Amino acid sequence: MLHLRIITPTDRTERVERVLIASAAVTHVVAFPGVARDPAGDLITCDVAREGASEVLDELRELGLEKDGSIMMERVDAVMSASADRAERRAPGFGVDAVVWDEIEHTTGEETRLSAAYLAFMVVATVIAGIGVLLDQPILIVGAMVVGPEFGPVAALCVGLVRRRPGLVRRAVTSLVAGFAVGVVVTVLTTWLLNAAGLVSKAMLLDERPLTSFIWQPDALSWVVGFLAGVAGMLSLTSAKAGTLVGVLISVTTVPAAANAAVALAYGVTDEAAGSALQLLINITAIVAAGVLTLLVQRLAWRRA
C-alpha cells in the first residue's frame, strides 16, 4: 500500500474527503483540521492500495492540491489491518502489477539530475570496465555493471516518452549524453596514464580477448539482450521491486561498450571504437524501445482491468 499525507486549503477539505471516502481502494482516512502552517490548511492522511492509487491521485491533482497544498506519498512495507485488507481486495488487479504514474515520474525524474555523484559513478564504472576489457576479465566488467548509474536516465527517458513529458525527456537525454561523454573522456585519459606507467599497452587491446570480445562486435543477439534488459528493468521499476540484479542486467549492455570505445580511441584503433559505439547505440535503443513498449502494454492492460 501507499501512505498519503495531504495538505489541503480549508475550502477544499470537504471535497478531498469525499474523493478519499468514495474510493474503494482508500482506508485509514484521518483528518487534522487547521494544523498545517506552511502551506496553511488542513492535514489529511490515508492509506491507498497501489491498484487504485493513480486514480485517486489524479482526482486530488484536479483539485489543485499540488499548487495550493501538497500531496506526499510513501510506500508502506507492512500493514496489519482488516480494513487495509478489504481495500486491497476491493481494488481491481494486483498491487505488484499496478503502475503508480506519479510515483514513477517522480522517481525517474530524480535520476535525471546531472549531479556530481552521478558523473563520479559513471566515471568509476567506465574506467573499471576499460581496465576489464584490456585484461579480458569478466569480473571487472561485472564490477562496472554494479557501479553504472545509467539506467536511471534511461528509465526516465522511457517514462517521458510514454507520458509525453518533453522536459523529462530532455533532462534524461542530457544526463545520458553528458554521463557517457565524461566517462569516455576520463577513461581515455586514464588509459594514457596507465600506458605511460607501463601498466597497460596497445598489445593488450589487440590480443585475443574471447571473454569480452562481444562488447565491440554487435550482432542480432545484442538487440535481443538489450530488449530483454529493458523489459526487466521497467517491470522492476513499475512493480517497486528493483534490485541489484536488474541494475547488473541493464549495465552489461551499456557501460562496457562505452569503456571499450574509450580504450580503443586512446590507442587509435578506430574500427574497434566504431564497433563499440555501435554496440552502445544498439543496446540503448533496444532498452528504450522495450521500456516504452512495456509501459504502453501496462497502461493498456490496467485500463482494461
Coordinates of C-alpha atoms in Angstrom, one line a residue:
M1 CA 0.0 0.0 0.0
L2 CA 0.9 3.7 -0.2
H3 CA 0.5 6.2 2.6
L4 CA -0.7 9.6 1.6
R5 CA -0.2 12.8 3.6
I6 CA -2.2 15.6 2.1
I7 CA -2.3 19.3 3.0
T8 CA -5.4 21.0 1.6
P9 CA -6.8 24.5 1.8
T10 CA -9.7 24.6 4.2
D11 CA -12.2 25.4 1.5
R12 CA -11.3 22.1 -0.4
T13 CA -11.1 19.8 2.6
E14 CA -14.6 18.5 2.2
R15 CA -14.1 17.7 -1.5
V16 CA -10.8 15.9 -0.7
E17 CA -12.5 13.8 2.0
R18 CA -15.3 12.9 -0.5
V19 CA -12.7 11.7 -3.0
L20 CA -10.9 9.6 -0.5
I21 CA -14.0 8.1 1.2
A22 CA -15.6 7.3 -2.2
S23 CA -12.6 5.3 -3.4
A24 CA -12.8 1.6 -2.6
A25 CA -9.0 1.5 -2.5
V26 CA -8.6 4.0 0.3
T27 CA -8.7 3.3 4.0
H28 CA -7.4 4.8 7.3
V29 CA -8.6 8.3 6.5
V30 CA -7.7 10.7 9.3
A31 CA -8.3 14.5 9.3
F32 CA -6.5 17.1 11.3
P33 CA -8.3 20.4 10.9
G34 CA -6.2 23.6 10.8
V35 CA -2.9 22.0 11.8
A36 CA -0.9 22.8 8.7
R37 CA 1.2 26.0 8.7
D38 CA 3.2 26.1 5.5
P39 CA 1.2 25.8 3.3
A40 CA -1.6 26.7 5.6
G41 CA -4.7 24.4 5.8
D42 CA -5.9 21.0 7.0
L43 CA -3.9 17.8 7.1
I44 CA -5.4 14.6 5.9
T45 CA -3.7 11.2 6.0
C46 CA -4.8 7.9 4.5
D47 CA -3.6 4.6 3.0
V48 CA -4.4 3.5 -0.5
A49 CA -3.9 0.2 -2.3
R50 CA -1.4 0.6 -5.2
E51 CA -4.0 -0.7 -7.6
G52 CA -6.2 2.3 -7.1
A53 CA -3.6 4.9 -6.3
S54 CA -3.3 6.5 -9.7
E55 CA -7.0 7.2 -10.0
V56 CA -7.1 8.8 -6.5
L57 CA -4.0 10.9 -7.2
D58 CA -5.4 12.1 -10.5
E59 CA -8.6 13.3 -8.7
L60 CA -6.6 15.0 -6.0
R61 CA -4.5 16.8 -8.5
E62 CA -7.6 18.0 -10.3
L63 CA -8.4 19.9 -7.1
G64 CA -5.2 21.9 -7.4
L65 CA -3.6 20.5 -4.3
E66 CA -0.1 20.3 -5.7
K67 CA -0.2 24.1 -6.2
D68 CA -2.1 25.3 -3.1
G69 CA -1.3 22.4 -0.8
S70 CA 0.8 19.2 -1.1
I71 CA 0.4 15.5 -1.7
M72 CA 3.1 13.3 -0.3
M73 CA 3.2 9.6 -0.7
E74 CA 5.4 6.9 0.7
R75 CA 5.5 3.1 0.4
V76 CA 4.1 1.0 3.3
D77 CA 6.2 -2.1 3.7
A78 CA 3.8 -3.9 6.1
V79 CA 0.4 -3.2 7.5
M80 CA -1.8 -5.2 9.8
S81 CA -5.3 -4.1 9.3
A82 CA -8.5 -5.8 8.3
S83 CA -9.6 -2.5 6.7
A84 CA -6.5 -2.4 4.6
D85 CA -7.0 -6.0 3.5
R86 CA -10.6 -5.1 2.4
A87 CA -9.3 -2.1 0.4
E88 CA -6.8 -4.3 -1.4
R89 CA -9.4 -6.9 -2.2
R90 CA -11.9 -4.2 -3.5
A91 CA -9.3 -2.5 -5.7
P92 CA -9.0 -4.2 -9.2
G93 CA -5.9 -6.1 -10.1
F94 CA -2.8 -6.8 -8.1
G95 CA -0.6 -4.2 -6.4
V96 CA 2.6 -5.7 -7.8
D97 CA 1.2 -5.1 -11.3
A98 CA -0.1 -1.6 -10.7
V99 CA 1.7 1.4 -12.2
V100 CA 1.5 4.5 -10.0
W101 CA 2.4 7.1 -12.7
D102 CA 3.0 10.0 -10.3
E103 CA 5.4 7.8 -8.3
I104 CA 7.3 6.6 -11.4
E105 CA 7.6 10.1 -12.8
H106 CA 9.0 11.5 -9.5
T107 CA 11.4 8.6 -9.1
T108 CA 12.8 8.7 -12.6
G109 CA 12.8 12.5 -12.6
E110 CA 15.2 12.4 -9.6
E111 CA 17.5 10.2 -11.6
T112 CA 17.9 12.7 -14.4
R113 CA 19.8 15.2 -12.3
L114 CA 23.3 15.8 -13.6
S115 CA 24.9 15.6 -10.2
A116 CA 28.5 15.2 -9.2
A117 CA 27.6 11.8 -7.7
Y118 CA 26.1 10.6 -11.0
L119 CA 29.1 11.7 -13.0
A120 CA 31.5 10.2 -10.5
F121 CA 29.7 6.8 -10.6
M122 CA 29.8 6.9 -14.4
V123 CA 33.5 7.7 -14.5
V124 CA 34.3 5.0 -12.0
A125 CA 32.2 2.4 -13.8
T126 CA 33.7 3.3 -17.2
V127 CA 37.3 3.2 -16.0
I128 CA 36.8 -0.1 -14.3
A129 CA 35.2 -1.6 -17.4
G130 CA 38.1 -0.1 -19.5
I131 CA 40.6 -2.0 -17.4
G132 CA 38.4 -5.1 -17.6
V133 CA 38.4 -5.2 -21.4
L134 CA 42.2 -4.7 -21.6
L135 CA 42.7 -7.6 -19.1
D136 CA 39.8 -9.6 -20.6
Q137 CA 38.5 -10.1 -17.1
P138 CA 34.7 -10.5 -16.8
I139 CA 34.9 -10.0 -13.0
L140 CA 35.9 -6.4 -13.6
I141 CA 33.2 -6.0 -16.2
V142 CA 30.7 -7.2 -13.5
G143 CA 32.1 -4.6 -11.1
A144 CA 31.5 -1.9 -13.6
M145 CA 27.9 -3.2 -14.2
V146 CA 27.2 -2.8 -10.5
V147 CA 28.5 0.8 -10.3
G148 CA 27.0 2.1 -13.5
P149 CA 24.1 4.5 -12.8
E150 CA 22.8 4.9 -16.3
F151 CA 19.6 3.0 -16.0
G152 CA 18.0 5.9 -14.1
P153 CA 18.1 8.4 -17.1
V154 CA 17.2 5.6 -19.5
A155 CA 14.1 4.8 -17.4
A156 CA 13.2 8.5 -17.2
L157 CA 13.5 8.7 -21.0
C158 CA 11.0 5.9 -21.4
V159 CA 8.6 7.4 -18.9
G160 CA 8.9 10.8 -20.5
L161 CA 8.1 9.4 -24.0
V162 CA 5.1 7.5 -22.8
R163 CA 3.8 10.3 -20.6
R164 CA 4.6 13.0 -23.2
R165 CA 6.8 15.0 -20.8
P166 CA 9.3 16.8 -23.1
G167 CA 11.1 18.3 -20.1
L168 CA 11.7 14.9 -18.6
V169 CA 12.9 13.5 -22.0
R170 CA 15.3 16.5 -22.4
R171 CA 16.8 16.1 -19.0
A172 CA 17.2 12.3 -19.5
V173 CA 18.9 12.6 -22.8
T174 CA 21.2 15.4 -21.4
S175 CA 22.2 13.2 -18.5
L176 CA 22.9 10.2 -20.7
V177 CA 25.0 12.1 -23.2
A178 CA 26.9 14.0 -20.6
G179 CA 27.5 11.0 -18.4
F180 CA 28.8 8.8 -21.2
A181 CA 30.9 11.7 -22.6
V182 CA 32.5 12.4 -19.3
G183 CA 33.1 8.7 -18.7
V184 CA 34.7 8.2 -22.1
V185 CA 37.0 11.2 -21.9
V186 CA 38.2 10.3 -18.4
T187 CA 38.8 6.7 -19.5
V188 CA 40.8 7.8 -22.5
L189 CA 43.0 10.0 -20.2
T190 CA 43.3 7.2 -17.6
T191 CA 44.3 4.7 -20.4
W192 CA 47.1 7.1 -21.4
L193 CA 48.3 7.5 -17.9
L194 CA 48.3 3.7 -17.3
N195 CA 50.1 3.2 -20.6
A196 CA 52.8 5.8 -19.6
A197 CA 53.2 3.9 -16.3
G198 CA 53.7 0.7 -18.1
L199 CA 50.6 -1.0 -16.6
V200 CA 48.8 -1.5 -19.9
S201 CA 49.7 -1.5 -23.6
K202 CA 48.1 -1.4 -27.0
A203 CA 49.1 -5.0 -27.4
M204 CA 46.6 -6.0 -24.7
L205 CA 43.8 -4.4 -26.8
L206 CA 45.0 -6.1 -30.0
D207 CA 45.3 -9.5 -28.3
E208 CA 42.6 -12.2 -28.5
R209 CA 40.0 -11.4 -25.8
P210 CA 37.5 -14.2 -26.1
L211 CA 35.7 -13.3 -22.8
T212 CA 34.9 -9.7 -23.7
S213 CA 35.0 -9.5 -27.5
F214 CA 31.2 -9.4 -27.6
I215 CA 31.4 -5.8 -26.3
W216 CA 32.6 -4.4 -29.6
Q217 CA 31.2 -7.0 -32.0
P218 CA 27.4 -6.2 -32.2
D219 CA 25.1 -8.8 -33.7
A220 CA 21.4 -9.7 -33.6
L221 CA 21.8 -11.0 -30.1
S222 CA 22.9 -7.6 -28.9
W223 CA 19.4 -6.2 -29.7
V224 CA 17.7 -9.2 -28.1
V225 CA 19.7 -8.9 -24.8
G226 CA 19.2 -5.1 -24.7
F227 CA 15.4 -5.5 -25.3
L228 CA 15.0 -8.1 -22.6
A229 CA 17.1 -6.0 -20.2
G230 CA 14.7 -3.1 -20.9
V231 CA 11.7 -5.2 -20.2
A232 CA 13.2 -6.5 -17.0
G233 CA 14.3 -3.1 -15.8
M234 CA 11.0 -1.4 -16.5
L235 CA 9.0 -4.1 -14.8
S236 CA 11.2 -3.9 -11.8
L237 CA 10.8 -0.2 -11.6
T238 CA 7.0 -0.1 -12.0
S239 CA 6.4 -3.0 -9.6
A240 CA 8.6 -1.4 -6.9
K241 CA 10.8 -4.5 -6.9
A242 CA 14.0 -3.0 -8.2
G243 CA 17.1 -5.0 -7.2
T244 CA 20.8 -5.2 -7.7
L245 CA 20.5 -7.9 -10.3
V246 CA 18.4 -5.7 -12.5
G247 CA 21.0 -3.0 -12.4
V248 CA 23.6 -5.5 -13.4
L249 CA 21.5 -6.7 -16.3
I250 CA 21.0 -3.2 -17.6
S251 CA 24.5 -2.1 -17.2
V252 CA 26.0 -5.0 -19.0
T253 CA 24.8 -3.7 -22.3
T254 CA 26.0 -0.1 -21.9
V255 CA 28.9 0.8 -19.7
P256 CA 31.3 -1.9 -21.1
A257 CA 30.7 -0.8 -24.6
A258 CA 31.4 2.9 -23.8
A259 CA 34.6 1.8 -21.9
N260 CA 35.8 -0.3 -24.8
A261 CA 35.2 2.6 -27.2
A262 CA 37.3 4.9 -24.9
V263 CA 40.2 2.4 -24.7
A264 CA 40.1 1.9 -28.5
L265 CA 40.1 5.6 -29.1
A266 CA 43.1 6.1 -26.7
Y267 CA 45.1 3.6 -28.8
G268 CA 43.8 4.8 -32.2
V269 CA 42.0 1.6 -33.0
T270 CA 39.2 3.2 -34.8
D271 CA 37.4 0.1 -36.1
E272 CA 37.0 -1.3 -32.6
A273 CA 36.0 2.1 -31.3
A274 CA 33.3 2.3 -34.0
G275 CA 32.1 -1.3 -33.2
S276 CA 31.8 -0.4 -29.5
A277 CA 30.0 2.8 -30.2
L278 CA 27.5 0.9 -32.5
Q279 CA 27.0 -1.7 -29.7
L280 CA 26.3 1.1 -27.3
L281 CA 23.8 2.7 -29.6
I282 CA 22.0 -0.6 -30.4
N283 CA 21.7 -1.5 -26.8
I284 CA 20.4 1.8 -25.6
T285 CA 17.9 1.9 -28.5
A286 CA 16.7 -1.6 -27.6
I287 CA 16.4 -0.8 -23.9
V288 CA 14.4 2.4 -24.6
A289 CA 12.2 0.6 -27.1
A290 CA 11.5 -2.2 -24.7
G291 CA 10.9 0.2 -21.8
V292 CA 8.4 2.3 -23.8
L293 CA 6.6 -0.8 -25.1
T294 CA 6.4 -2.3 -21.6
L295 CA 4.9 0.9 -20.2
L296 CA 2.4 1.1 -23.0
V297 CA 1.3 -2.5 -22.5
Q298 CA 1.0 -2.0 -18.8
R299 CA -1.1 1.1 -19.3
L300 CA -3.4 -0.6 -21.8
A301 CA -3.8 -3.7 -19.6
W302 CA -4.5 -1.7 -16.5
R303 CA -7.3 0.3 -18.3
R304 CA -9.0 -3.0 -19.2
A305 CA -8.7 -4.4 -15.7

